[in-house]
Coordinates of C-alpha atoms in Angstrom, one line a residue:
X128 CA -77.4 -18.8 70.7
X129 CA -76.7 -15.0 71.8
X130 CA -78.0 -12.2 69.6
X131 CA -74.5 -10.9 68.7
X132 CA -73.6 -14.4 67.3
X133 CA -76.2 -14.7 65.5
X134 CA -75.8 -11.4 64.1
X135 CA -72.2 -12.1 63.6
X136 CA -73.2 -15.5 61.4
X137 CA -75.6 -13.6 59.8
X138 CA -72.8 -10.9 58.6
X139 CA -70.3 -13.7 57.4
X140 CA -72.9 -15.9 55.5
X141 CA -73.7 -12.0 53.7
X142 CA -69.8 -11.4 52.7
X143 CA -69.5 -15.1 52.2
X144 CA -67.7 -15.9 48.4
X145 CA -67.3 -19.4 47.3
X146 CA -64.1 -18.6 44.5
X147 CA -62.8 -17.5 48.1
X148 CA -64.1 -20.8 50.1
X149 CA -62.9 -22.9 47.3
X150 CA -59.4 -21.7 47.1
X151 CA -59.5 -21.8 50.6
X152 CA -59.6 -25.0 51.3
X153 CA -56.4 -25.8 49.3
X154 CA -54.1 -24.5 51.8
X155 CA -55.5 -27.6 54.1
X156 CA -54.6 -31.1 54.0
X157 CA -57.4 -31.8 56.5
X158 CA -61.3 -30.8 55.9
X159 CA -62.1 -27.5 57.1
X160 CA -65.4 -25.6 57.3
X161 CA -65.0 -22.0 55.6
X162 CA -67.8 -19.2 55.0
X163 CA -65.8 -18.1 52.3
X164 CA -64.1 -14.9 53.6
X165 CA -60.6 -13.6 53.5
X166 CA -58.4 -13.1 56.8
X167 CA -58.3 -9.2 57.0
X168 CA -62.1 -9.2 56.1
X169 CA -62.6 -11.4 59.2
X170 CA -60.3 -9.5 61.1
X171 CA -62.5 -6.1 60.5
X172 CA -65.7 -8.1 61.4
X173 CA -64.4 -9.4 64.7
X174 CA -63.0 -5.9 66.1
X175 CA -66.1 -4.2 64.8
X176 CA -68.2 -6.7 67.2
X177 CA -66.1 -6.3 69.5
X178 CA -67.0 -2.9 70.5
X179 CA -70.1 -4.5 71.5
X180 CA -69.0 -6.7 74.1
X181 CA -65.8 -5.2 75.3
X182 CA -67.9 -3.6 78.6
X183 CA -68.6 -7.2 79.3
X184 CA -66.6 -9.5 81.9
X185 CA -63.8 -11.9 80.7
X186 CA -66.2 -14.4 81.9
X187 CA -68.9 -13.5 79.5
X188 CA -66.9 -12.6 76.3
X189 CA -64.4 -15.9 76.8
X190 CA -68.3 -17.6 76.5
X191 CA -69.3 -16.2 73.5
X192 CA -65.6 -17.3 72.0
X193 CA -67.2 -20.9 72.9
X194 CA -70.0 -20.6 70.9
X195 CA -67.8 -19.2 68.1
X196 CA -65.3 -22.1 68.4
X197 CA -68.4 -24.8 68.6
X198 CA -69.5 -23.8 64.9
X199 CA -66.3 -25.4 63.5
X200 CA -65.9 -22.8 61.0
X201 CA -62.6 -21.1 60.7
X202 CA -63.7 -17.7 60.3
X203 CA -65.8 -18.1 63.7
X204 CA -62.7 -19.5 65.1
X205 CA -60.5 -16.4 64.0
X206 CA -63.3 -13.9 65.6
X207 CA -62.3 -16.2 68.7
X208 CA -59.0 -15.4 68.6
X209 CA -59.5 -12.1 67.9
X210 CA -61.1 -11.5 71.2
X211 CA -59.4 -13.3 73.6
X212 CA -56.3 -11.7 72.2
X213 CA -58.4 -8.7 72.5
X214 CA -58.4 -9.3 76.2
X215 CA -55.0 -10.1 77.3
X216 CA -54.5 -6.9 79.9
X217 CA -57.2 -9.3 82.0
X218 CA -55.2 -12.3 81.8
X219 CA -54.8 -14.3 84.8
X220 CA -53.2 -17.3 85.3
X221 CA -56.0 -19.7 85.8
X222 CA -56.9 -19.0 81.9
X223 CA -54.5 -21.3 80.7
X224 CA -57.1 -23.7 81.6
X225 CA -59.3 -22.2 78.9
X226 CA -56.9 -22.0 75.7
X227 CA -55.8 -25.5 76.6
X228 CA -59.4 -26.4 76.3
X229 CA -60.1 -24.5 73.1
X230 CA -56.7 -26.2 71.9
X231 CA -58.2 -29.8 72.9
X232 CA -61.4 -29.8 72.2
X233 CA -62.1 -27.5 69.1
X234 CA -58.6 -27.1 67.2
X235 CA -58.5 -29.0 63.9
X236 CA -56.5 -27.1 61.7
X237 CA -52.8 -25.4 61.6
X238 CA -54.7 -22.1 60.9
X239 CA -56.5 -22.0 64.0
X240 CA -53.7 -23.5 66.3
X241 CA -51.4 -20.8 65.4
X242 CA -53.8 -18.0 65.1
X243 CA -54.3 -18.8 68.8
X244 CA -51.1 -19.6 69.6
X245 CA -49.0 -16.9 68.5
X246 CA -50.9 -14.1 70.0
X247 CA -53.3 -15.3 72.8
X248 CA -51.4 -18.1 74.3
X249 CA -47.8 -15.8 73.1
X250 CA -48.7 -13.1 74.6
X251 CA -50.2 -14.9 78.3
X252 CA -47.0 -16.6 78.5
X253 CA -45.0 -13.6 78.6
X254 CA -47.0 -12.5 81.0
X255 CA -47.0 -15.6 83.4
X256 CA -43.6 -17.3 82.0
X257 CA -43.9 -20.1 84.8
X258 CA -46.9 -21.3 83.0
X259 CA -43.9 -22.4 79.9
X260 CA -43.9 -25.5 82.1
X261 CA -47.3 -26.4 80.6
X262 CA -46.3 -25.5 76.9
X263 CA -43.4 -28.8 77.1
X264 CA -46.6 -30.2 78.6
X265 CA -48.2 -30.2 75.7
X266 CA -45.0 -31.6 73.6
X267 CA -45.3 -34.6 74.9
X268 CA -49.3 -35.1 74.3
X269 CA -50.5 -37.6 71.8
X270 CA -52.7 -34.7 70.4
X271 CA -50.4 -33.1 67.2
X272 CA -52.5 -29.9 67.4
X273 CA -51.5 -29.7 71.2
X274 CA -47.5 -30.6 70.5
X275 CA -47.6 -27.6 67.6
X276 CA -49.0 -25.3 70.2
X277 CA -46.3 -26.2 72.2
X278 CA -43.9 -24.7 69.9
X279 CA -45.5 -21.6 67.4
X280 CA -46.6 -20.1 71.5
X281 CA -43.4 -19.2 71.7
X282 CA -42.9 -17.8 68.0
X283 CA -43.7 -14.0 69.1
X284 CA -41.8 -14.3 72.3
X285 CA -38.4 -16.2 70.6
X286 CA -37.9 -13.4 68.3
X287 CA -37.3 -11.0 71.4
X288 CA -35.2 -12.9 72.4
X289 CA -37.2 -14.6 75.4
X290 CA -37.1 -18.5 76.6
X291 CA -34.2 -19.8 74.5
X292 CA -33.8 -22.4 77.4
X293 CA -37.3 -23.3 77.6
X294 CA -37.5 -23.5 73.1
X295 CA -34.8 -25.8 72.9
X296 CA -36.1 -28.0 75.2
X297 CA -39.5 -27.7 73.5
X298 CA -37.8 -28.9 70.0
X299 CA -35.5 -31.7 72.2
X300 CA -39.3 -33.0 72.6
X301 CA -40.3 -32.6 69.3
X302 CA -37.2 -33.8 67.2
X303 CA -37.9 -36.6 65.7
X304 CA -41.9 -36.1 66.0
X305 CA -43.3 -37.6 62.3
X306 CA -46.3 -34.8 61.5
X307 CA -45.8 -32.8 59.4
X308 CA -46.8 -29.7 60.6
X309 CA -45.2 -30.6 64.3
X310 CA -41.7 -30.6 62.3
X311 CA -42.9 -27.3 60.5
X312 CA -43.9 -25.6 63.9
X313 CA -41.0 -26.3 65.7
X314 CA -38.7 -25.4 62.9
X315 CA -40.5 -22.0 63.4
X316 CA -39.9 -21.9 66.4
X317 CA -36.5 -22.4 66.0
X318 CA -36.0 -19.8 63.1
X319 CA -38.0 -17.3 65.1
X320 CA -35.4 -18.0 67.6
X321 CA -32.5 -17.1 65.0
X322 CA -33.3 -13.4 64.8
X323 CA -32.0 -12.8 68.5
X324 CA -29.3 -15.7 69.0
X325 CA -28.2 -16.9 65.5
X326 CA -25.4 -18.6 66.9
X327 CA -27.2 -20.8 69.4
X328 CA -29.4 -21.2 67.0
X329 CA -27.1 -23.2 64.8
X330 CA -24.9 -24.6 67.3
X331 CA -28.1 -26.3 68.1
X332 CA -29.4 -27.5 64.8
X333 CA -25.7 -28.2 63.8
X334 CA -25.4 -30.9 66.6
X335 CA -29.0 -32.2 65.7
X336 CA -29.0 -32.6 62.1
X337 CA -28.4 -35.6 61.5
X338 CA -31.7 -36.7 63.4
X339 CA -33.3 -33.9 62.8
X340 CA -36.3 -34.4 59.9
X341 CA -35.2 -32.0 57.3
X342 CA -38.9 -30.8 57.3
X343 CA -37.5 -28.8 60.0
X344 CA -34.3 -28.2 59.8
X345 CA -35.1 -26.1 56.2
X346 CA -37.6 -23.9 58.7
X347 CA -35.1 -23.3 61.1
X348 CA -32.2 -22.3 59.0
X349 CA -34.5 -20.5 56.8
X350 CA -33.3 -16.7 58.0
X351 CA -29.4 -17.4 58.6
X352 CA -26.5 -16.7 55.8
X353 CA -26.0 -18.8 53.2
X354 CA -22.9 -20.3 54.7
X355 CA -24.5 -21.5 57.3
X356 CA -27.1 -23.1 55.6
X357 CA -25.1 -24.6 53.6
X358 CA -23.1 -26.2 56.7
X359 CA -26.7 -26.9 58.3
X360 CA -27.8 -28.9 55.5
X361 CA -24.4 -30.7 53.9
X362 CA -24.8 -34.5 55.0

């Protein structure tokens, strides 16, 4: 284990609160590891390390965001996020290879699939929007963690406006998909969606609903006027 990470454990197991790590875990239907430390305290932590490593190659700091990810522990997986985000003006294509990994082999939680999602993977597919082809990849995986991914990615992007095409499609994939928190991601999506082109928007969950889990369809109309809402949801 590098010094830094063990330094960096060393600093979370210090600020660590267990009425924190117990309340925590509530917000999880599945088991997750915490230290016991609230998001914004995490968030201070990571960029504070991170002026220790930034000189270093993407090669070097995307390793020690493996070691992070390895420990299971959400906190260590937000510090992860935190710098790869931290990185994204040395994106290249080829790291999509890398988040998918991360996404596949360590994600186990919605917390750390979107913390991911919306900004690392968000903001590399803006930069290389061919790689979208790879998100509706991922819808059709038998991995749930993967088929949300496919969907809150594009949460950042879908409220400028970007990939309408490319979301619906995503959510044509998803529609009748029976987690949980796949209906609740691509309901986000969709609603995310809504701020630029309401109408489409609709239109589209108009001529889905009565398919579409209503898990979903309450995400996805969540920002538009009560009317139609009320047209969204009348059966």
């Amino acid at each position: 284990m590098s010094a830094i990470i063990k330094r960096i454990r060393q600093t979370l197991e210090q600020k660590a609160d267990e009425k924190t790590r117990a309340t925590g875990t509530t917000f999880f239907k599945e088991p997750v590891q915490l230290h016991g430390i609230k998001a914004a305290q995490v968030s201070k932590i990571a960029k504070s390390f991170f002026q220790e490593i930034k000189g270093q190659s993407k090669t070097q700091v995307f390793a020690l965001c493996d070691e992070l990810w390895r420990s299971g522990f959400l906190e260590e997986s937000f510090i992860a996020c935190d710098w790869s985000y931290a990185l994204r003006n040395r994106f290249e294509s080829a790291d999509l290879d890398i988040f998918e990994r991360w996404l596949h082999e360590y994600v186990d939680n919605w917390a750390s699939c979107d913390t991911l999602c919306n900004h690392t993977i968000g903001s590399f597919v803006v930069m290389y929007p061919s790689c979208v082809s790879r998100l509706k990849t991922w819808s059709q995986s038998p991995d749930p963690w993967l088929r949300r991914a496919a969907a809150v990615s594009l949460i950042i992007p879908a409220r400028e406006g970007k990939f309408l095409r490319d979301i619906f499609e995503i959510a044509d994939s998803l529609l009748l998909d029976t987690e949980d928190l796949v209906q609740k991601g691509y309901g986000w999506m969709l609603k995310a969606a809504s701020q630029a082109h309401q109408q489409k928007v609709f239109d589209y969950v108009f001529a889905h609903k009565a398919t579409m889990p209503r898990t979903a369809l309450r995400y996805a109309i969540e920002k538009m006027p009560k009317e139609l809402k009320a047209q969204a949801m009348a059966k």
